[in-house]
PDB file of C-alpha atoms in Angstrom:
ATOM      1  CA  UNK T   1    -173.455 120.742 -38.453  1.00 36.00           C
ATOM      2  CA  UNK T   2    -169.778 120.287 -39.455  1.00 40.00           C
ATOM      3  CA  UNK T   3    -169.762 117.353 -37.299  1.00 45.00           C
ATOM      4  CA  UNK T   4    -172.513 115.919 -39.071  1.00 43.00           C
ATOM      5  CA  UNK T   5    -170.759 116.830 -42.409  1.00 49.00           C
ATOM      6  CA  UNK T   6    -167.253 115.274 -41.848  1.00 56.00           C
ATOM      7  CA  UNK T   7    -165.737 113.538 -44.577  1.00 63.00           C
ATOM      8  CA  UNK T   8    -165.420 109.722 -43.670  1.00 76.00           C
ATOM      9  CA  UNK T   9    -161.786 107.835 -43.918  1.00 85.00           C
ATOM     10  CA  UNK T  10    -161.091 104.407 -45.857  1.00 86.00           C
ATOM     11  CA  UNK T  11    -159.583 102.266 -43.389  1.00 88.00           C
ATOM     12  CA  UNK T  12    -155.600 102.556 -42.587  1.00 92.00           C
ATOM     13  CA  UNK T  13    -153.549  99.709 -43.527  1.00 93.00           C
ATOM     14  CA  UNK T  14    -150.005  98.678 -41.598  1.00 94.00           C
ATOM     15  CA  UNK T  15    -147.208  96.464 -43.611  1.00 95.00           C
ATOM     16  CA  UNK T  16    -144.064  94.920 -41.922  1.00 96.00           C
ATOM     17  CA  UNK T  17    -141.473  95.392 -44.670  1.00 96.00           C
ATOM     18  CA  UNK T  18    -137.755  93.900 -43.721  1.00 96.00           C
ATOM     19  CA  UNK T  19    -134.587  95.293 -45.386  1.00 97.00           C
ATOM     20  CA  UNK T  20    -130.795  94.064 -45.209  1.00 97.00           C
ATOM     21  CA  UNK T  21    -128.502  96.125 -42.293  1.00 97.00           C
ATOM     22  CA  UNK T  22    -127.096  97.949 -45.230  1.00 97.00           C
ATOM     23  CA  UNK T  23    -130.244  99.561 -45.979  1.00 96.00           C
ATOM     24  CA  UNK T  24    -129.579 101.602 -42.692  1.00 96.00           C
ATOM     25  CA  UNK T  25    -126.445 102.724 -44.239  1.00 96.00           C
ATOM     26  CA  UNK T  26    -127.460 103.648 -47.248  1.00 95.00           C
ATOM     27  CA  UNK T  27    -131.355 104.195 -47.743  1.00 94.00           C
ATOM     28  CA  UNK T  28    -133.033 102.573 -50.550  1.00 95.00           C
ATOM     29  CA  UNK T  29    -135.981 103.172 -53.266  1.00 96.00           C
ATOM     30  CA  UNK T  30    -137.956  99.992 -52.565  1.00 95.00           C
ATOM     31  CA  UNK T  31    -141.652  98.457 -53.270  1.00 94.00           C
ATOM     32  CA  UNK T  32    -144.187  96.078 -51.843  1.00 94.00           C
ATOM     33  CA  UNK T  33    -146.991  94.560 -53.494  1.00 93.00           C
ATOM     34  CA  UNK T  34    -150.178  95.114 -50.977  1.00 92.00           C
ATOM     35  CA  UNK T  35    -153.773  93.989 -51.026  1.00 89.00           C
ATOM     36  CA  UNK T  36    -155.888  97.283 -50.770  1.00 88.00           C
ATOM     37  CA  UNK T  37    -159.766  97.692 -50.517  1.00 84.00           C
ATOM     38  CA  UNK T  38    -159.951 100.311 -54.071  1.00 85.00           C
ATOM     39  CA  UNK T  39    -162.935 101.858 -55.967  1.00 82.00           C
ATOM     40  CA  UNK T  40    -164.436  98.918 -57.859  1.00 85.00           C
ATOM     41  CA  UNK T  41    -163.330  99.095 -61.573  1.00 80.00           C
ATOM     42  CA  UNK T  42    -166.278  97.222 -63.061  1.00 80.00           C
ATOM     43  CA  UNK T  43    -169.189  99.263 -61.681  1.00 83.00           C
ATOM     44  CA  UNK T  44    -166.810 102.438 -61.171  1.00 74.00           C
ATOM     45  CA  UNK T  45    -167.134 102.473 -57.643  1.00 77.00           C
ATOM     46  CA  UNK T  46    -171.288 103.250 -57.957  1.00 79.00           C
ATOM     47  CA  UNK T  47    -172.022  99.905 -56.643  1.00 83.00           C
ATOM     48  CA  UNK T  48    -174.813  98.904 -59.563  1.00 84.00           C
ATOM     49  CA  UNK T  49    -174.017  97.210 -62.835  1.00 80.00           C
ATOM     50  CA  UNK T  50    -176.583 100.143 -63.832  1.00 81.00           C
ATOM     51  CA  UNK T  51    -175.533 103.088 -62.959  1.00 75.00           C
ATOM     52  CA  UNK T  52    -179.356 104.188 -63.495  1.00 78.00           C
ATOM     53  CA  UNK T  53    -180.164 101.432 -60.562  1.00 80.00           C
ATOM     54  CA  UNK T  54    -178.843 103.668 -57.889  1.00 85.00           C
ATOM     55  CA  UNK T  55    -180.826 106.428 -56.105  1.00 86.00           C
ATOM     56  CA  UNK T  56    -180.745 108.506 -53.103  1.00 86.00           C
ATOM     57  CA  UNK T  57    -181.594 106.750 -49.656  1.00 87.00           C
ATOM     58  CA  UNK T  58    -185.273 108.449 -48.676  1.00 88.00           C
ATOM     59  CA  UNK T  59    -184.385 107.446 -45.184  1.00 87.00           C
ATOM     60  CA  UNK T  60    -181.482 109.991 -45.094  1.00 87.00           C
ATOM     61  CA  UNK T  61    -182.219 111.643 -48.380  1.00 82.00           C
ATOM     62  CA  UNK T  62    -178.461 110.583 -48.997  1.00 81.00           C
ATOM     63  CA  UNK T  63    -176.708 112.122 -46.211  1.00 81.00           C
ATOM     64  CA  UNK T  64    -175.905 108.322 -44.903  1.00 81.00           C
ATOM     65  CA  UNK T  65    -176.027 109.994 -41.249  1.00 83.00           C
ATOM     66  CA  UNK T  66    -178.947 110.062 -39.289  1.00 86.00           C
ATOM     67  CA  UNK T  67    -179.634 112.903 -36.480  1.00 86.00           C
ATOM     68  CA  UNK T  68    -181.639 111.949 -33.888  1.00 84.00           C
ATOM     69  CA  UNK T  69    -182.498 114.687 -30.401  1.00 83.00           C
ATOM     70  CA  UNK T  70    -182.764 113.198 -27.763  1.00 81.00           C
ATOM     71  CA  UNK T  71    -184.013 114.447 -24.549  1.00 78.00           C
ATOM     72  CA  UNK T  72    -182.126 113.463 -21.081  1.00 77.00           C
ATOM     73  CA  UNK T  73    -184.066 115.137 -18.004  1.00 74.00           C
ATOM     74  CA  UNK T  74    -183.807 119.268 -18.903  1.00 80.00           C
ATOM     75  CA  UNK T  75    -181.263 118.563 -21.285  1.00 82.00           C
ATOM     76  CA  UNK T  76    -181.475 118.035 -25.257  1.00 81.00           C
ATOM     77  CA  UNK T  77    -178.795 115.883 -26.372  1.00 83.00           C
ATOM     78  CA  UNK T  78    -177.983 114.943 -30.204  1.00 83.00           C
ATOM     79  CA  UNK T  79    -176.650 111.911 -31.421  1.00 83.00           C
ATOM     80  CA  UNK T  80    -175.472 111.097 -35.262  1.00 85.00           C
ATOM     81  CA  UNK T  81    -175.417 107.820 -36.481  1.00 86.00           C
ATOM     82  CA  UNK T  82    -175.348 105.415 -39.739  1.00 85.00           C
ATOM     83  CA  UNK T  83    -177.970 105.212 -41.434  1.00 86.00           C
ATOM     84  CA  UNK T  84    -179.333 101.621 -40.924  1.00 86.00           C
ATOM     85  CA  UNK T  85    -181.575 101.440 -44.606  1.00 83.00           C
ATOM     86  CA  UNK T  86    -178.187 101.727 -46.552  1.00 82.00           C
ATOM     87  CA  UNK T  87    -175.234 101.073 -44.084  1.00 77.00           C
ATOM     88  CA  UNK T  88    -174.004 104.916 -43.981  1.00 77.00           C
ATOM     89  CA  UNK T  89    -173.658 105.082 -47.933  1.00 75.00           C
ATOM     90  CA  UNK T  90    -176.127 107.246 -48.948  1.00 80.00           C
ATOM     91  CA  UNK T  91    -177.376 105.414 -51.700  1.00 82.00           C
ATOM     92  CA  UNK T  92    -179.912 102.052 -52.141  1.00 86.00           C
ATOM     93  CA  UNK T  93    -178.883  99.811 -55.157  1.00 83.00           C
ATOM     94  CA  UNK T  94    -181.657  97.838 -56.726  1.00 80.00           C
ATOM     95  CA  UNK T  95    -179.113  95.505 -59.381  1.00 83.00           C
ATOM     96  CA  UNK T  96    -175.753  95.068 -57.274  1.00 85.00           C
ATOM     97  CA  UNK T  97    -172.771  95.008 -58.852  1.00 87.00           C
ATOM     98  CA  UNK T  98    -171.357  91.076 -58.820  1.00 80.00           C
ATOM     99  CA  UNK T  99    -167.813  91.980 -59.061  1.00 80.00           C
ATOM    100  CA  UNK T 100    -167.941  94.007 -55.296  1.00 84.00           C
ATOM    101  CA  UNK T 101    -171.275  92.667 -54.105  1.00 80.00           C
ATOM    102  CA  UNK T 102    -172.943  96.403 -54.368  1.00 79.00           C
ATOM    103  CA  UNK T 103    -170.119  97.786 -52.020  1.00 79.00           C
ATOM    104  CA  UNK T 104    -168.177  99.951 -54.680  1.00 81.00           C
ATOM    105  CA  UNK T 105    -164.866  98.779 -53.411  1.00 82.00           C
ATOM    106  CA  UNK T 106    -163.001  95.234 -54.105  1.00 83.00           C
ATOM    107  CA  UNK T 107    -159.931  94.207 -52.750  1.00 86.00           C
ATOM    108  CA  UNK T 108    -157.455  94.603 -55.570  1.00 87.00           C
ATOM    109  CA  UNK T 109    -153.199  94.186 -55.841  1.00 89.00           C
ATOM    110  CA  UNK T 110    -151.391  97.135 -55.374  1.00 90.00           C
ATOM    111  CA  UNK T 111    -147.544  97.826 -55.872  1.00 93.00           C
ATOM    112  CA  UNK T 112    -146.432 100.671 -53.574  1.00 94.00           C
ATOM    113  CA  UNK T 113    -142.958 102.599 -54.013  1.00 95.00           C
ATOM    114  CA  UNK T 114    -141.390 104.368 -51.259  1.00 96.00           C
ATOM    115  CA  UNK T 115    -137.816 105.506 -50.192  1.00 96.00           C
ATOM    116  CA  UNK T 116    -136.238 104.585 -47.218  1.00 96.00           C
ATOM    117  CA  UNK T 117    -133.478 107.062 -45.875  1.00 94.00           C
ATOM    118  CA  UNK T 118    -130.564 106.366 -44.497  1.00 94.00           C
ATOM    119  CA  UNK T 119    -130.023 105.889 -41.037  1.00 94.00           C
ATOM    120  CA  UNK T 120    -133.281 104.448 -40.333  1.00 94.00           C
ATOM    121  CA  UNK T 121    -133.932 102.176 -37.487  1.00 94.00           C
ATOM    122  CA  UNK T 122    -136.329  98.922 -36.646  1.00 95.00           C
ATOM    123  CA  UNK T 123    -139.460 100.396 -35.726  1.00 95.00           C
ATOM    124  CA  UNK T 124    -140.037 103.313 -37.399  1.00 95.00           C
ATOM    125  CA  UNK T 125    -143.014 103.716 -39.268  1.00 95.00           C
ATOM    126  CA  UNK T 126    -143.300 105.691 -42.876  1.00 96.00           C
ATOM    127  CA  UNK T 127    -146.758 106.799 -43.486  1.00 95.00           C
ATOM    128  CA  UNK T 128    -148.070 106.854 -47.187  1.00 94.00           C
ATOM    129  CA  UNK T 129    -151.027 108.866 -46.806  1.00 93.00           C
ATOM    130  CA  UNK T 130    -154.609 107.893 -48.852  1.00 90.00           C
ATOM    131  CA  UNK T 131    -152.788 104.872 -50.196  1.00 91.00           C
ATOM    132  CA  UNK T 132    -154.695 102.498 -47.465  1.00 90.00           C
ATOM    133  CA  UNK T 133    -158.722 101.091 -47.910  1.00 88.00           C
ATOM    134  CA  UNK T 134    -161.237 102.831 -50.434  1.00 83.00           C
ATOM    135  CA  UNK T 135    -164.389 104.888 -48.236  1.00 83.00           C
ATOM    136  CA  UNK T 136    -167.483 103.938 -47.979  1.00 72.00           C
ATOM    137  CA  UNK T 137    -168.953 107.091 -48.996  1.00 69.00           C
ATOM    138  CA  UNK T 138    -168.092 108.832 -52.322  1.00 67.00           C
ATOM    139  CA  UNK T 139    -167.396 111.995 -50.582  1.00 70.00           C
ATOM    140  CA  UNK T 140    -164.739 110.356 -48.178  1.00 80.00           C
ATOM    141  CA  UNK T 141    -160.661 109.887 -47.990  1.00 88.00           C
ATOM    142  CA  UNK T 142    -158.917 106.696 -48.549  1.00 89.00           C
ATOM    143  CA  UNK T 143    -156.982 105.773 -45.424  1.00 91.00           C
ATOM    144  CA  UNK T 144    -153.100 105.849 -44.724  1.00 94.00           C
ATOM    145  CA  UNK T 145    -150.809 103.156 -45.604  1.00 95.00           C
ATOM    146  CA  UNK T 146    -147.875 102.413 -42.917  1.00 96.00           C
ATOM    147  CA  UNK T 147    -145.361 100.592 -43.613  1.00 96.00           C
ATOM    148  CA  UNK T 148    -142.864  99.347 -40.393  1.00 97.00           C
ATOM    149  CA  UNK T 149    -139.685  99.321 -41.215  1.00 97.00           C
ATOM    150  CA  UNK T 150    -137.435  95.461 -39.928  1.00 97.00           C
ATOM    151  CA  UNK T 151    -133.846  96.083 -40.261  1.00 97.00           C
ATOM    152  CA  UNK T 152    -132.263  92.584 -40.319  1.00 97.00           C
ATOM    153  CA  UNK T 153    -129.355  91.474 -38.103  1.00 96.00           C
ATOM    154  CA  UNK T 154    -125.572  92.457 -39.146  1.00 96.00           C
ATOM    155  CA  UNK T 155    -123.245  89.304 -38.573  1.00 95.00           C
ATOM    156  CA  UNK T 156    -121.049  91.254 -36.164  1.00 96.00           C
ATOM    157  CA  UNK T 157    -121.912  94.517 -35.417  1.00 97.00           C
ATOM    158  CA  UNK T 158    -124.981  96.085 -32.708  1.00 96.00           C
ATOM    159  CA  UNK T 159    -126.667  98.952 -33.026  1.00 96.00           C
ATOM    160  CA  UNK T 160    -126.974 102.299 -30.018  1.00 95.00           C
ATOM    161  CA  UNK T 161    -128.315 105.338 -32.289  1.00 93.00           C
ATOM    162  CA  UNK T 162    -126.074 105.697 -35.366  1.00 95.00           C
ATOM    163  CA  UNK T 163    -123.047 104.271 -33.365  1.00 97.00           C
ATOM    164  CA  UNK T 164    -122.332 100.320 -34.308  1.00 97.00           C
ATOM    165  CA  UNK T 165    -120.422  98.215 -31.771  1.00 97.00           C
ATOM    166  CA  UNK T 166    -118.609  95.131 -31.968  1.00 96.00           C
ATOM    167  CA  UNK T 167    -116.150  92.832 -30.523  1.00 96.00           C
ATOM    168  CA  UNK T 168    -112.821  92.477 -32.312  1.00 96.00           C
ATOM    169  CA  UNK T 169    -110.757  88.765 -30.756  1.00 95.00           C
ATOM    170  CA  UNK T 170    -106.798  89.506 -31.098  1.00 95.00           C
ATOM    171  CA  UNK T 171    -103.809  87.444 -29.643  1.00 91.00           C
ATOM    172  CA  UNK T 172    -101.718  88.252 -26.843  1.00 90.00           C
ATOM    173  CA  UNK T 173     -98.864  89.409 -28.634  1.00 89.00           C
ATOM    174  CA  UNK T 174    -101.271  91.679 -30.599  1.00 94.00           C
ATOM    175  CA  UNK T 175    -102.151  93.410 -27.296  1.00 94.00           C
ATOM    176  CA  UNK T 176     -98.737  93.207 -25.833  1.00 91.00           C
ATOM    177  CA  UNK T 177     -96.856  94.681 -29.160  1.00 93.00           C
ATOM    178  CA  UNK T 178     -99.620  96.460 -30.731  1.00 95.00           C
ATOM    179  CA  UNK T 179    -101.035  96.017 -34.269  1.00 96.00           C
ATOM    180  CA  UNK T 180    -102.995  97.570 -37.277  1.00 96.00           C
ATOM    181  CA  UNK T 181    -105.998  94.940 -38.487  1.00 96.00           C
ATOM    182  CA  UNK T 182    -108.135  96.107 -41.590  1.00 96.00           C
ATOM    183  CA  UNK T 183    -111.756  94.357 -41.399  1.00 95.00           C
ATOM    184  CA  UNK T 184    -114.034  95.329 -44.059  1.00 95.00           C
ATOM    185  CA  UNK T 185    -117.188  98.086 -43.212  1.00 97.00           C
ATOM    186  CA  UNK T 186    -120.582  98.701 -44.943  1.00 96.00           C
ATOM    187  CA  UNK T 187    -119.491 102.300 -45.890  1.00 95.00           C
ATOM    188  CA  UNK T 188    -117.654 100.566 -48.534  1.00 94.00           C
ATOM    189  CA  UNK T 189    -113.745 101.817 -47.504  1.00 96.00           C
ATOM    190  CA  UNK T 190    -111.913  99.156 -45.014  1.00 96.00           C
ATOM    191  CA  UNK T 191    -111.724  99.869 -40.985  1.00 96.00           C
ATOM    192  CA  UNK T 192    -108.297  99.957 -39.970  1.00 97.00           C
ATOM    193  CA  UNK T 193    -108.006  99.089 -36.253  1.00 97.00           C
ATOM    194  CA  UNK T 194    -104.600 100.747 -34.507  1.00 97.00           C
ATOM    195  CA  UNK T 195    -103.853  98.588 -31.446  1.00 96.00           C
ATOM    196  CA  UNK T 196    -101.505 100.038 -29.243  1.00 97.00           C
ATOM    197  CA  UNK T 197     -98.726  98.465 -27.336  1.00 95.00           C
ATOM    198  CA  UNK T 198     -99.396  97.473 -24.015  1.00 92.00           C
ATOM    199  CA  UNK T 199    -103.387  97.175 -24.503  1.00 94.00           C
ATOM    200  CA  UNK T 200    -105.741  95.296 -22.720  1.00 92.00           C
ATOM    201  CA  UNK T 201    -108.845  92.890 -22.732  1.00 93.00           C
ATOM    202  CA  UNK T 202    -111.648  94.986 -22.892  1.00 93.00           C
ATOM    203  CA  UNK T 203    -110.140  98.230 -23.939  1.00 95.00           C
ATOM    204  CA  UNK T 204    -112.300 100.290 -26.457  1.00 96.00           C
ATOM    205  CA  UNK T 205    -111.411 101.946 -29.629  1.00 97.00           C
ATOM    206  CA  UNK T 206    -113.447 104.364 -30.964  1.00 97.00           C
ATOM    207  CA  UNK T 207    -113.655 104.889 -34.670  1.00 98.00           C
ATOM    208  CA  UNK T 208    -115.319 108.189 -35.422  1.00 97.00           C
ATOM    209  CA  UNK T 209    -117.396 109.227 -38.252  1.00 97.00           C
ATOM    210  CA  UNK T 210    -117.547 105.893 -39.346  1.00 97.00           C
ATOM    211  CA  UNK T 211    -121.152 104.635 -37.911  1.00 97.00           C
ATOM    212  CA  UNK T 212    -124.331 105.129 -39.216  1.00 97.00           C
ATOM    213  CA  UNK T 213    -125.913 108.461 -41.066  1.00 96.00           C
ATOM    214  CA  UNK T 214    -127.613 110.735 -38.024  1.00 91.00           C
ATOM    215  CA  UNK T 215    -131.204 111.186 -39.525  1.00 81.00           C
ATOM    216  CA  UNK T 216    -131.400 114.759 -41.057  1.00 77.00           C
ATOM    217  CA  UNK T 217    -127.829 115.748 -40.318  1.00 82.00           C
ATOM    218  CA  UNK T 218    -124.143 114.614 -42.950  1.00 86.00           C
ATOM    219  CA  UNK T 219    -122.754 113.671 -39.606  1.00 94.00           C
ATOM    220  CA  UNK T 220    -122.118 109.795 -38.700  1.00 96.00           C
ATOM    221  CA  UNK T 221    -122.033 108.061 -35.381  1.00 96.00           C
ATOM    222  CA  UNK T 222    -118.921 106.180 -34.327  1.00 98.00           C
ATOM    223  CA  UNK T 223    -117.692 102.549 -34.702  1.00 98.00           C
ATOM    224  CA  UNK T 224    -117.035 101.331 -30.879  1.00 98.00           C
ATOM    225  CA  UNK T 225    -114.717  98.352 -30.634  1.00 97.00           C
ATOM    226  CA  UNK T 226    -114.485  96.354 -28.233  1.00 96.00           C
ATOM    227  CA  UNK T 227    -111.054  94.319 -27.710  1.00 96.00           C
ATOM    228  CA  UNK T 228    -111.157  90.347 -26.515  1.00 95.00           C
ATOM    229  CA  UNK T 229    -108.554  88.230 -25.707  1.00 93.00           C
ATOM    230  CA  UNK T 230    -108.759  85.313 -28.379  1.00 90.00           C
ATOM    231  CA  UNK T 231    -107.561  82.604 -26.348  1.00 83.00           C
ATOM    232  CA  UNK T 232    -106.822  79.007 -28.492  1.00 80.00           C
ATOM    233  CA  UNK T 233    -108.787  76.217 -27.607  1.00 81.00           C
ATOM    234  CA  UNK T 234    -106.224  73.610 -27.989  1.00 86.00           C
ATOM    235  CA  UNK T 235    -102.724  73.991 -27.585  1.00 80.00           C
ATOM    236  CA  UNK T 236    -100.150  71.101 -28.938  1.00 84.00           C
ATOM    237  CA  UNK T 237     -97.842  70.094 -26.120  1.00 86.00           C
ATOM    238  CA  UNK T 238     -94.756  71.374 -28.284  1.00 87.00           C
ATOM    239  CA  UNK T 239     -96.838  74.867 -28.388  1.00 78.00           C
ATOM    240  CA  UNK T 240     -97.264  74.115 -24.243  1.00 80.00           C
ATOM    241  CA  UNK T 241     -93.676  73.757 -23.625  1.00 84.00           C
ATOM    242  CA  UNK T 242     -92.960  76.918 -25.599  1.00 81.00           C
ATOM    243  CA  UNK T 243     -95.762  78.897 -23.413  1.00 76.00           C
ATOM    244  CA  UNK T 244     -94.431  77.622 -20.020  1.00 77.00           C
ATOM    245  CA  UNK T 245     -91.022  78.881 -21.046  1.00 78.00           C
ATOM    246  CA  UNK T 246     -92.193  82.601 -21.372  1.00 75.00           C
ATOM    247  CA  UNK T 247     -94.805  81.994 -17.738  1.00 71.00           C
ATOM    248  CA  UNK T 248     -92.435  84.664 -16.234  1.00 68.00           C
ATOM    249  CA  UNK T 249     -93.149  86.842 -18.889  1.00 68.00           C
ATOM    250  CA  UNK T 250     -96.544  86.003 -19.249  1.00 68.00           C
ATOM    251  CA  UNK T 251     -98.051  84.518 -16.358  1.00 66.00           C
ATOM    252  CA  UNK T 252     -99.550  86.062 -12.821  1.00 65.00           C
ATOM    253  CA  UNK T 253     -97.274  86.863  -9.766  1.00 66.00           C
ATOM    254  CA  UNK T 254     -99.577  85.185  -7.225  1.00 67.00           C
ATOM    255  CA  UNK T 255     -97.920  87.065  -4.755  1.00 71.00           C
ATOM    256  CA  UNK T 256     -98.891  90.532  -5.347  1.00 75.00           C
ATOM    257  CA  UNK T 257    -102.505  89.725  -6.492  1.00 77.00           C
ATOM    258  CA  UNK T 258    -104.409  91.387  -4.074  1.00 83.00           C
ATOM    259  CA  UNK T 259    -102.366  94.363  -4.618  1.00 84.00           C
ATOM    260  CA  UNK T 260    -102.983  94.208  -8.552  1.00 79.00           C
ATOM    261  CA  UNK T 261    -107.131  93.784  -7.601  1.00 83.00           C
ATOM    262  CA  UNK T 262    -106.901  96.838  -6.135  1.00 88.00           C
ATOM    263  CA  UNK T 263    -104.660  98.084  -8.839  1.00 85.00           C
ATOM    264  CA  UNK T 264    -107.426  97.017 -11.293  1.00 80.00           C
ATOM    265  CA  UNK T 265    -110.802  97.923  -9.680  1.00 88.00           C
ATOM    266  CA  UNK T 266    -109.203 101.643  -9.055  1.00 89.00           C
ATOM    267  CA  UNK T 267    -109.301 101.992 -12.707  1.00 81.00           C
ATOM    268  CA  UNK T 268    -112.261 100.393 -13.626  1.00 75.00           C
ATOM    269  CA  UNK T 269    -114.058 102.828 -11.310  1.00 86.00           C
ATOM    270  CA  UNK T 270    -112.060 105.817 -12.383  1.00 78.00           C
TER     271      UNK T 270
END
């Protein structure tokens, strides 16, 4: 029966592999060095130091699967299993091999390549098939080799989709007067930042084109910036004086606050 005759799988294997931020800019060709369960190189995977020391199972005749018919009520039910004389191999060894124990397969060092594309985010998974554990039966597949991808933290920015956010602290008068700040960005060409006259706390610019590569597309997401009012900590009492001087200009008219609560809210929810 086909199900009798499947081919059995080597065991998958699963790496976490961590990569700078960049690397979701940019891709990368990269490697890791992995311990893999291979075809033993001293006995050639046969499992005897002699290959003339290994013959057929007679309790499967070297199928490694046993059939068995089973008969529940009016009902004939079959059931395949392992064989028990020789573990599902197929095969008894009378002179083991000492390198693998008579298994065929030792755990050996591997070094895997792979490429990374661009754009790629923590989580995601690249599958390198037949390059996980050996099979126990000379007529199986290796398994699959997965390797999770753990893209490390950029000092300022987050991360929604290919669009990178951050916060950007300016002075008052840069929000008052307006201003153009160059920061440097991962795409290798500086951000320039065009605040306008009259902004305000919390205000976002958008950058387009400038965030990460959309997987399978030349597009880019968008930089989102975020404005904050970078308030000093300390202030000098000559720099105090100076400030008090200008509190027309730039302090609150406690009078109309309510007014200027509504006046705010409105736009908030607009």
């Amino acid at each position: 029966s086909s199900r009798g005759r499947r081919r059995k799988k080597g065991d998958d294997l699963m790496y976490r592999h961590s990569v700078p931020f960049q690397v979701a800019m940019d891709g990368s060709e990269d490697e890791i060095e992995i311990e893999v369960l291979r075809k033993c190189n001293d006995c050639q995977g046969t499992g005897s130091m002699d290959p003339s020391g290994v013959r057929a199972c007679p309790n499967c005749e070297g199928r490694g699967r046993i059939e068995r018919l089973e008969r529940l009520g009016p009902f004939t039910q079959r059931s395949v299993s392992d064989c028990p004389s020789c573990n599902g191999s197929g095969k008894l060894i009378s002179d083991p091999c000492k390198s693998c124990n008579g298994r065929g397969r030792s755990n050996q060092t591997k070094r895997v390549k792979f490429t990374i594309p661009p754009g790629v985010s923590s989580g995601v998974r690249l599958r390198m098939r037949e390059y996980g554990g050996a099979p126990a039966s000379d007529d199986g597949i290796p398994g699959d080799l997965y390797i999770e991808i753990e893209i490390q933290r950029h000092p300022w920015f987050e991360r929604d989709s290919a669009d990178l956010l951050m916060g950007l602290p300016v002075g008052f008068s840069d929000l008052a007067l307006g201003t153009k700040i160059e920061i440097p960005h991962i795409d290798g060409e500086n951000l320039v930042v065009k605040i306008d006259a009259g902004s305000q706390p919390g205000d976002t610019i958008e950058i387009r084109g400038r965030g990460l590569p959309l997987q399978g597309s030349k597009r880019r997401g968008s930089v989102m910036i975020v404005l904050k009012l970078d308030m000093p900590r300390k202030l000098s009492r000559n720099e105090k004086k100076r400030i008090s001087s200008l509190s027309d200009i730039l302090g609150s008219d406690h009078d109309g606050i309510e007014e200027r609560i509504r006046d705010e809210a409105t736009k908030r929810r607009n």
